[in-house]
PDB file of C-alpha atoms in Angstrom:
ATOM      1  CA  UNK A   1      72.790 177.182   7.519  1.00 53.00           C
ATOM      2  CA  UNK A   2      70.912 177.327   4.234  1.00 48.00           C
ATOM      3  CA  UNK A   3      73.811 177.077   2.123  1.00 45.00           C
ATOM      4  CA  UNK A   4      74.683 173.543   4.300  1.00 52.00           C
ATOM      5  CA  UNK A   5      70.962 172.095   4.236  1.00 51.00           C
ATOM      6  CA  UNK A   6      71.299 172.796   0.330  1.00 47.00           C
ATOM      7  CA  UNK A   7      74.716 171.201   0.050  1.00 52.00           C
ATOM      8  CA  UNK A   8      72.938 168.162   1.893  1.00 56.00           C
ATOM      9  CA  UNK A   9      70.182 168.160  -0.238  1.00 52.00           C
ATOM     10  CA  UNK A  10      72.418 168.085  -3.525  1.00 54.00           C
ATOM     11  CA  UNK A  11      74.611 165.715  -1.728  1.00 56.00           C
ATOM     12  CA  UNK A  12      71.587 162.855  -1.138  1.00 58.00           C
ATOM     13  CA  UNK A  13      70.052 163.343  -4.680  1.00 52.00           C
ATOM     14  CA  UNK A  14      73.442 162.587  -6.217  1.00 51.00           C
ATOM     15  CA  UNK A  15      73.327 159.705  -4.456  1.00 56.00           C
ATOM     16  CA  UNK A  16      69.907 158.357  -4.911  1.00 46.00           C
ATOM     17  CA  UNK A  17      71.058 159.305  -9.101  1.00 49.00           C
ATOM     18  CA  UNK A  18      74.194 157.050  -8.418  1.00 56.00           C
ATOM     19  CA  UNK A  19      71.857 154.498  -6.562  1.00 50.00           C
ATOM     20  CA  UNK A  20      69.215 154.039  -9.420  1.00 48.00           C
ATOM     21  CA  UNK A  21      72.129 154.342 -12.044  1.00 52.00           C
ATOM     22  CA  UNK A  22      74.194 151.134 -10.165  1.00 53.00           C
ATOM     23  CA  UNK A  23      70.700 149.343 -10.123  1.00 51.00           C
ATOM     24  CA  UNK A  24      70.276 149.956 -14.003  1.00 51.00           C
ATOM     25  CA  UNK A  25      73.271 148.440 -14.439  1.00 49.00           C
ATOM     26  CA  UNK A  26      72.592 145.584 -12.804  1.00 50.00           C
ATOM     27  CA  UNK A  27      69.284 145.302 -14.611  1.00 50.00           C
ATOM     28  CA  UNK A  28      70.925 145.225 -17.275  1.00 50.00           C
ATOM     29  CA  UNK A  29      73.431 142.505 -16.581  1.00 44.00           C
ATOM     30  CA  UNK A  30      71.070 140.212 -15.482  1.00 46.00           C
ATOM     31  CA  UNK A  31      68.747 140.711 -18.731  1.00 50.00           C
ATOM     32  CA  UNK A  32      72.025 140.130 -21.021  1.00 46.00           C
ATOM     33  CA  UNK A  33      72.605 137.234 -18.882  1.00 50.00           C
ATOM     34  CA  UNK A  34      69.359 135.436 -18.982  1.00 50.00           C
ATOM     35  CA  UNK A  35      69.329 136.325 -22.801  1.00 53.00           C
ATOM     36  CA  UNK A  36      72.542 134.676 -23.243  1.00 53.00           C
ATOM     37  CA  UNK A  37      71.407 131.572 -21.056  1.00 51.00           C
ATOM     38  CA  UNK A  38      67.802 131.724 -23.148  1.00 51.00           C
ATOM     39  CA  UNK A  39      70.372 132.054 -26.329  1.00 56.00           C
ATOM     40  CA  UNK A  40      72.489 128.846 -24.811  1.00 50.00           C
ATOM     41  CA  UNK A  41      69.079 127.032 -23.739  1.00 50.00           C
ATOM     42  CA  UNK A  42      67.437 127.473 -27.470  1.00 56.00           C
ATOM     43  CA  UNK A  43      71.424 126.047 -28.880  1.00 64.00           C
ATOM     44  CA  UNK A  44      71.221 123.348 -26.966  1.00 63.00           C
ATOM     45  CA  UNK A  45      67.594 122.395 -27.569  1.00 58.00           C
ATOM     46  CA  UNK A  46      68.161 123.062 -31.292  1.00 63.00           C
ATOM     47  CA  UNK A  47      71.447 120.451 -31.140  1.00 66.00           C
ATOM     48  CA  UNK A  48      69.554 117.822 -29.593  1.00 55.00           C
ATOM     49  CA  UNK A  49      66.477 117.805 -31.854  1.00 54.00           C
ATOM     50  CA  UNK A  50      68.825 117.662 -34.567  1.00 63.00           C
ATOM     51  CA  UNK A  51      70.978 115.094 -33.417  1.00 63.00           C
ATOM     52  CA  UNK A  52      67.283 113.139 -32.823  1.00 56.00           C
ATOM     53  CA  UNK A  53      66.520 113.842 -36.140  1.00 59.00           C
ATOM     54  CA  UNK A  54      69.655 112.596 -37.818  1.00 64.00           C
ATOM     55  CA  UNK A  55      69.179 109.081 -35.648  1.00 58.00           C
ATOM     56  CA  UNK A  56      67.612 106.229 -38.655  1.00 61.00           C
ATOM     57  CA  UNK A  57      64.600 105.415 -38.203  1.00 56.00           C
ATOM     58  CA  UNK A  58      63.943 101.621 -36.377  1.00 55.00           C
ATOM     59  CA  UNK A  59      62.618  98.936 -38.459  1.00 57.00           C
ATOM     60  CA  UNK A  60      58.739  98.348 -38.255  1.00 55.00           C
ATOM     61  CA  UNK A  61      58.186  95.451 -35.752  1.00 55.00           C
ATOM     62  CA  UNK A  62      57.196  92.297 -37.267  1.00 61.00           C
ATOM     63  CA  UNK A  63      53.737  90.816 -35.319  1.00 64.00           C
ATOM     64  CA  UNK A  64      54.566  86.982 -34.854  1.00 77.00           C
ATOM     65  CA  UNK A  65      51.408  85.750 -37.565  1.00 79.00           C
ATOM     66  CA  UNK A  66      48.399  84.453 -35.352  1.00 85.00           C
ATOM     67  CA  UNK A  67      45.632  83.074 -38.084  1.00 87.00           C
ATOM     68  CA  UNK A  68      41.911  83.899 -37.062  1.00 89.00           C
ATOM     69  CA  UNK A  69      39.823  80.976 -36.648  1.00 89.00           C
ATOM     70  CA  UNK A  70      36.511  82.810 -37.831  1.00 91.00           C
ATOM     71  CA  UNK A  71      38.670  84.195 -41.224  1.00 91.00           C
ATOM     72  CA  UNK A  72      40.148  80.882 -41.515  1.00 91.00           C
ATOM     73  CA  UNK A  73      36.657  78.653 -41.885  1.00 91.00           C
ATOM     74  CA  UNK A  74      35.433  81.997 -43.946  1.00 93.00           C
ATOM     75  CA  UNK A  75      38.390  81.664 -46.473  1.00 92.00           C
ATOM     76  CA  UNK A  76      37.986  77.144 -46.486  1.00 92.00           C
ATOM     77  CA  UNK A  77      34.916  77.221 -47.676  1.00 93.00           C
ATOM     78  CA  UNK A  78      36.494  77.519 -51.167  1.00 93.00           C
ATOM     79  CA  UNK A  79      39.044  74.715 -50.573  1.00 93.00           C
ATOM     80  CA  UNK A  80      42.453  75.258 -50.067  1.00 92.00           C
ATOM     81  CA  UNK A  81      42.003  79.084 -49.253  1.00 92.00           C
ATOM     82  CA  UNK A  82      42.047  78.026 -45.290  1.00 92.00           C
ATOM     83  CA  UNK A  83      45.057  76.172 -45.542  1.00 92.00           C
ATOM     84  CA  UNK A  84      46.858  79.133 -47.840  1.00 93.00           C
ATOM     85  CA  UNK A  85      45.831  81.553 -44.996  1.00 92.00           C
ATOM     86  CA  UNK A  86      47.037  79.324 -42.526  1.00 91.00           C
ATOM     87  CA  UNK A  87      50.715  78.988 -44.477  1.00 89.00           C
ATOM     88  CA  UNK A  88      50.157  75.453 -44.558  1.00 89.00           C
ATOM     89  CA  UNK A  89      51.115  75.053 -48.265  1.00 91.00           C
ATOM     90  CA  UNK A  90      52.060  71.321 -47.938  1.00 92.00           C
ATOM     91  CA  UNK A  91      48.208  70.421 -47.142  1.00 91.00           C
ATOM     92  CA  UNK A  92      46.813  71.733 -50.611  1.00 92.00           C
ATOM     93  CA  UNK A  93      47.861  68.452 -52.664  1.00 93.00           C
ATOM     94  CA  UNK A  94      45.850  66.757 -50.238  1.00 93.00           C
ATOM     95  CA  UNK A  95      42.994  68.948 -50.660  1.00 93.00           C
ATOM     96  CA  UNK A  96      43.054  69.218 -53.957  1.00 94.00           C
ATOM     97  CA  UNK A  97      44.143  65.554 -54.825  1.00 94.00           C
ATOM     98  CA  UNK A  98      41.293  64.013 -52.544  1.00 94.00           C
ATOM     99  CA  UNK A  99      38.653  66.896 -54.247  1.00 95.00           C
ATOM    100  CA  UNK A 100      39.585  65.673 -57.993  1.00 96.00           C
ATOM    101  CA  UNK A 101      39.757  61.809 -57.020  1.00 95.00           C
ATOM    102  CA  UNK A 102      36.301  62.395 -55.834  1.00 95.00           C
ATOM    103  CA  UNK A 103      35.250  64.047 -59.205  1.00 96.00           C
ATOM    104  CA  UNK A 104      36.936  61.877 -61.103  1.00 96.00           C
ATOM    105  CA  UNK A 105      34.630  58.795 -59.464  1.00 96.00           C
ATOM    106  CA  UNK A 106      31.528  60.646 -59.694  1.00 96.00           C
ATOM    107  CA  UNK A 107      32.069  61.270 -63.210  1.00 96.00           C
ATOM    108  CA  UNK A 108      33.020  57.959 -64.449  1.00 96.00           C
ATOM    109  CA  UNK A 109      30.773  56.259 -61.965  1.00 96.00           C
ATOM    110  CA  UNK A 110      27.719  58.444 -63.080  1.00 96.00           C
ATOM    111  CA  UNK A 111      28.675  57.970 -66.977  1.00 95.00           C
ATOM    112  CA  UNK A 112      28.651  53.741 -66.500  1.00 95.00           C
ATOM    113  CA  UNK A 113      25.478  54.177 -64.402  1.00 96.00           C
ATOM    114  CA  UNK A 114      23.667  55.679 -67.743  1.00 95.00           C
ATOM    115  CA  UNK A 115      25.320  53.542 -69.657  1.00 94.00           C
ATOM    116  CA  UNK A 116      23.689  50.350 -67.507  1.00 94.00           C
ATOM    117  CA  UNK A 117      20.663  52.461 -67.187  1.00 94.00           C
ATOM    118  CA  UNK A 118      20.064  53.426 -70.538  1.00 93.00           C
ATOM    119  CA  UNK A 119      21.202  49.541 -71.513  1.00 93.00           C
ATOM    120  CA  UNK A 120      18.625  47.977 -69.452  1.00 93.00           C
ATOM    121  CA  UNK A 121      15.630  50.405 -70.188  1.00 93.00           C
ATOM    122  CA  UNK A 122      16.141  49.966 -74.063  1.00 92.00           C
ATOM    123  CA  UNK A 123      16.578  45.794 -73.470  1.00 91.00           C
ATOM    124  CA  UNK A 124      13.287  45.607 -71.758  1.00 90.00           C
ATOM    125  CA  UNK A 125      11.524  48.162 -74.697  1.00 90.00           C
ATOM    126  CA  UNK A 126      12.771  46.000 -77.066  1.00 88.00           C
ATOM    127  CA  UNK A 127      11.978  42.987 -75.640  1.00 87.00           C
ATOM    128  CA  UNK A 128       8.689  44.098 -75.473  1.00 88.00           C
ATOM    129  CA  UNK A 129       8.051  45.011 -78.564  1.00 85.00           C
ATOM    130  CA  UNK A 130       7.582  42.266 -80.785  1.00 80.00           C
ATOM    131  CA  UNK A 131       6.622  44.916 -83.659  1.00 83.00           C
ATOM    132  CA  UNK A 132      10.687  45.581 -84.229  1.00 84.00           C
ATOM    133  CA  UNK A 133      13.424  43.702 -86.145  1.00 85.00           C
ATOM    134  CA  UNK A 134      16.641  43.162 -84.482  1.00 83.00           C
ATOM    135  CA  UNK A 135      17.970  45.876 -87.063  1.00 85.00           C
ATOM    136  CA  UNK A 136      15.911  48.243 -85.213  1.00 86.00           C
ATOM    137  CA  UNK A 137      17.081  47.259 -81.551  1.00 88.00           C
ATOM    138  CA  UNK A 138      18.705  49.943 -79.907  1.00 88.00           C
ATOM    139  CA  UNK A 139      22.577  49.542 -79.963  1.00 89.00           C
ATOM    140  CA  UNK A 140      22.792  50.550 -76.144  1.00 89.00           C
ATOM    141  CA  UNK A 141      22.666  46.825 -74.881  1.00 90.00           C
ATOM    142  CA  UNK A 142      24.202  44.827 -77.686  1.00 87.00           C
ATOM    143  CA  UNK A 143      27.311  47.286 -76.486  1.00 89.00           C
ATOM    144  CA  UNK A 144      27.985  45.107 -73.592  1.00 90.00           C
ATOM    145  CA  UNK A 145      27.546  42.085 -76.011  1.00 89.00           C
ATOM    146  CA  UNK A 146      30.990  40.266 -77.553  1.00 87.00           C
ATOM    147  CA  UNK A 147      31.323  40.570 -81.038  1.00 82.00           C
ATOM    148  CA  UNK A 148      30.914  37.309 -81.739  1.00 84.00           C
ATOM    149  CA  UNK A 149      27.247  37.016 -79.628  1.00 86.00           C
ATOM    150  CA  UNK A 150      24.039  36.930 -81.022  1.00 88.00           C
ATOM    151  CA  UNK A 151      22.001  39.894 -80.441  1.00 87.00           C
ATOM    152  CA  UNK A 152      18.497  37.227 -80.584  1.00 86.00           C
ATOM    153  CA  UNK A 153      20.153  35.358 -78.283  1.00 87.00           C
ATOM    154  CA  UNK A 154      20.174  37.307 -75.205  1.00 87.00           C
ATOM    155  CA  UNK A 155      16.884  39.709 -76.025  1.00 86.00           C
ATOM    156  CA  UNK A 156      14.946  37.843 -73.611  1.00 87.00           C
ATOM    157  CA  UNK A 157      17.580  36.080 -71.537  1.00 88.00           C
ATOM    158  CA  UNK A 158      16.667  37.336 -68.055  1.00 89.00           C
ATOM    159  CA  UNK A 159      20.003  36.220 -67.082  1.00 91.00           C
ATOM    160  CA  UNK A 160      21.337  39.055 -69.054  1.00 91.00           C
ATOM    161  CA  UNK A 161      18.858  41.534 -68.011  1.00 90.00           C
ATOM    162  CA  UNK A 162      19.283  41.207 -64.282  1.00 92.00           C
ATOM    163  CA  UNK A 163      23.303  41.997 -64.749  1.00 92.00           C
ATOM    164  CA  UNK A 164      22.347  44.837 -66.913  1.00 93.00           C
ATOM    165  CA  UNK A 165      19.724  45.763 -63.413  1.00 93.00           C
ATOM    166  CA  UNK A 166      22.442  44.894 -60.914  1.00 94.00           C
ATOM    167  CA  UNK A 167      24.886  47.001 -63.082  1.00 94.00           C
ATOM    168  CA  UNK A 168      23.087  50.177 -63.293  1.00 93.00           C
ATOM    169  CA  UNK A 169      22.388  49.521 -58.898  1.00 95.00           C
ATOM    170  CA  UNK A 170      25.377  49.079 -58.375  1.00 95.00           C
ATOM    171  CA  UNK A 171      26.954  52.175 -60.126  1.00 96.00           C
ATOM    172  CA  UNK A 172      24.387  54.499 -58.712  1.00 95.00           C
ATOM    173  CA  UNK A 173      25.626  53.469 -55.204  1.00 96.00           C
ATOM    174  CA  UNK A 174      29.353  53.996 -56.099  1.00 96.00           C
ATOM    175  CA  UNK A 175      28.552  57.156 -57.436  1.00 95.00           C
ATOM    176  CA  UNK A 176      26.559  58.507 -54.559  1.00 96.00           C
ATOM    177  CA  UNK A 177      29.196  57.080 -52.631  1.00 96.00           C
ATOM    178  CA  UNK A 178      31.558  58.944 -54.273  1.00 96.00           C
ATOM    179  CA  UNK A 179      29.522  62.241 -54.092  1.00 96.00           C
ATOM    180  CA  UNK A 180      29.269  61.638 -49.813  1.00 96.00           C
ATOM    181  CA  UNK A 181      33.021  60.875 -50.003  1.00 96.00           C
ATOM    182  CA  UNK A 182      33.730  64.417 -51.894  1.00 96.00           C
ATOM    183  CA  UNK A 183      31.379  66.066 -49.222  1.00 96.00           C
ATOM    184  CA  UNK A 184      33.419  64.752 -46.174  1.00 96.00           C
ATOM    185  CA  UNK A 185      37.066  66.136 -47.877  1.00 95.00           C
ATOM    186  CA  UNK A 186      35.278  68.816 -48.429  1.00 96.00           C
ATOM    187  CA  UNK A 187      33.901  69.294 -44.626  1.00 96.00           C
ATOM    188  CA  UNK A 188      37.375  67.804 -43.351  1.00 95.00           C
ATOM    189  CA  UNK A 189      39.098  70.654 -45.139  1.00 95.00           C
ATOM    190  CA  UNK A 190      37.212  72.894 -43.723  1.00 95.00           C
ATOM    191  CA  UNK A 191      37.497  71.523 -40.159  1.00 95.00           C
ATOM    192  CA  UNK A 192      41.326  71.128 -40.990  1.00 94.00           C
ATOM    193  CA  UNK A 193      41.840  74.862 -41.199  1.00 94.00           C
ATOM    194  CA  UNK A 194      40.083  75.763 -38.478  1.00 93.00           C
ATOM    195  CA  UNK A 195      41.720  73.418 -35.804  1.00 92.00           C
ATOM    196  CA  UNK A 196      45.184  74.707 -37.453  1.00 91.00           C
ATOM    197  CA  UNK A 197      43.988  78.394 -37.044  1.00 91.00           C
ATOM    198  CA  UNK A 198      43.337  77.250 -33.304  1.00 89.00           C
ATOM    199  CA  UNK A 199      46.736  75.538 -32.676  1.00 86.00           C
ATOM    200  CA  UNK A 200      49.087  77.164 -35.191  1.00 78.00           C
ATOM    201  CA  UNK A 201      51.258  77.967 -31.767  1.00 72.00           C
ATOM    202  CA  UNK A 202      50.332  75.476 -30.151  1.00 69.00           C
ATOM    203  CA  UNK A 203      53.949  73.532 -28.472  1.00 60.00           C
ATOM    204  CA  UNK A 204      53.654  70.199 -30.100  1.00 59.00           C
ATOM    205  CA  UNK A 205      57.955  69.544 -29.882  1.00 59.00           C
ATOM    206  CA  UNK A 206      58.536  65.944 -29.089  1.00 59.00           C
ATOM    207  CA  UNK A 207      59.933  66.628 -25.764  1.00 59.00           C
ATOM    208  CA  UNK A 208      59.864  63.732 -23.480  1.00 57.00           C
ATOM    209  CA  UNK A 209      62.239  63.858 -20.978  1.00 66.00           C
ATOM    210  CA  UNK A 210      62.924  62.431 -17.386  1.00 65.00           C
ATOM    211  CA  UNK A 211      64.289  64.871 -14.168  1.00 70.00           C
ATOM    212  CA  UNK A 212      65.579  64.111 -11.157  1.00 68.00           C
ATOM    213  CA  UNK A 213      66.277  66.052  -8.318  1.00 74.00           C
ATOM    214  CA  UNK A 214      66.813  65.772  -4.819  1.00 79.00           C
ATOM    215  CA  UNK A 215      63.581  67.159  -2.234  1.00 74.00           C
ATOM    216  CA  UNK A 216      62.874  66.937   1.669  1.00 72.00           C
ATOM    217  CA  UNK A 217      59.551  66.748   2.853  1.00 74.00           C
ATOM    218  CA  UNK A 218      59.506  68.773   6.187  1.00 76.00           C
ATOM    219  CA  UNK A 219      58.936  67.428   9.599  1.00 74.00           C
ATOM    220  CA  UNK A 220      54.837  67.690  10.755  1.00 76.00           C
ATOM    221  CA  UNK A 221      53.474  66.646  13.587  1.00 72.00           C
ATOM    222  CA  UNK A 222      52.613  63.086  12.239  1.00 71.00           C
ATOM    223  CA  UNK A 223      55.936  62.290  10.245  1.00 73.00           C
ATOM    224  CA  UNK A 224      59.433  63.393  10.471  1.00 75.00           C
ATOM    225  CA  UNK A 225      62.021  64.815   8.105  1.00 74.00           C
ATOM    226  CA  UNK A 226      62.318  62.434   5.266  1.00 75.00           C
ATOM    227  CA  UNK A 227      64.608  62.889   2.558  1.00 72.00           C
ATOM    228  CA  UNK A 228      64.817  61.656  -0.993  1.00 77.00           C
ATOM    229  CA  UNK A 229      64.560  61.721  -4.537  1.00 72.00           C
ATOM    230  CA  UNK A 230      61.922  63.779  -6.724  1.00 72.00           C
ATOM    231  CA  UNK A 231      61.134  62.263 -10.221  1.00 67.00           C
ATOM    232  CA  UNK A 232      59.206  63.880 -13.171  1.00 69.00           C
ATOM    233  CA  UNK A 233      58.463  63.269 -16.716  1.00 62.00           C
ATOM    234  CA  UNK A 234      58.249  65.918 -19.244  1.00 63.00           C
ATOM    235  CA  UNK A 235      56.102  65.725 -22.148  1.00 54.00           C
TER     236      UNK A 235
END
């Protein structure tokens, strides 16, 4: 009886040993398989990134240019900049043509205004002064003299001296006429840029079309069904 519980006893430890051993195995199966599928995982990662990484590179987008207003006025206020920054290259013999023309007539009609001026102021000294010899008058007024006149002729010819006054008036005006003309290119250039900054995509295409198409109005309870034709201008 002994000898059979102790031949049970050896009998149900080898088998718990065999159990345990079976379930080692196993153990071990699955952590070779996961490390294989880890090993196949990381491979497969690893391809990818590298197939990403042999891809080129897109081109930088491009931004469709939009001018700023504000920068715009900022940059015309020394002329010609505005229209630069709004890529409107055509407009700066414009600018710059109506800016010199304006110089230009300031210049030459300040210089003839002193020239009158001076003329006249140096007519009436002289004229004054009895003291001098016509060797001494100045040479200012006997400028606008022919050669063949005669200075003592026209010394106290009021005739004279009134177109030497209306000369000098009349060249002062022109030349601040000329200097309120330069301001107003000037402003206009400046209001130029801006309104381009504001519509540089703005749809100005000469698009004037006519459409047709056919439209029913539905019935209501004060008309019925009408049918006909719908018109429309584009422009």
């Amino acid at each position: 009886m002994i000898y059979r519980i102790l031949l049970i006893g050896i009998w149900m430890c080898l088998s718990v040993w065999s159990y345990a051993q079976d379930n080692n195995k196993e153990m071990q199966v699955i952590a070779v398989d996961s490390s294989r599928m880890e090993t196949a995982a990381d491979s497969t990662v690893r391809s990818v990134v590298q197939q990403a990484d042999s891809l080129p590179y897109p081109n930088s987008i491009e931004m469709a240019f939009k001018p700023d207003p504000k920068k715009a006025v900022l940059l015309a206020l020394v002329p010609g900049l505005g229209q630069i920054y709004n890529r409107k290259f055509w407009k700066l013999p414009i600018v710059y043509g109506g800016l010199m023309g304006c110089v230009y007539a300031i210049t030459w009609n300040n210089k003839t205004y002193q020239d009158y001026s001076q003329a006249y102021f140096d007519i009436i000294n002289d004229s004054m002064d009895t003291s001098l010899t016509p060797d001494e008058w100045h040479d200012s007024w006997q400028n606008f003299l022919s050669s063949s006149a005669n200075p003592e002729d026209y010394i106290n010819n009021d005739q004279f001296q009134q177109l030497l006054q209306r000369g000098k008036d009349r060249y002062r005006r022109y030349r601040d006429l000329s200097i309120i003309i330069m301001v107003g290119v000037y402003a206009l250039s400046i209001i130029d840029a801006y309104v381009d900054a504001q519509l540089f995509d703005f749809d100005i295409t000469p698009d004037l079309s006519m459409h047709w198409s056919p439209t029913v109005t539905p019935r209501t309870a004060y008309s019925e069904r009408m049918y006909g034709v719908n018109w429309s201008l584009k422009f």
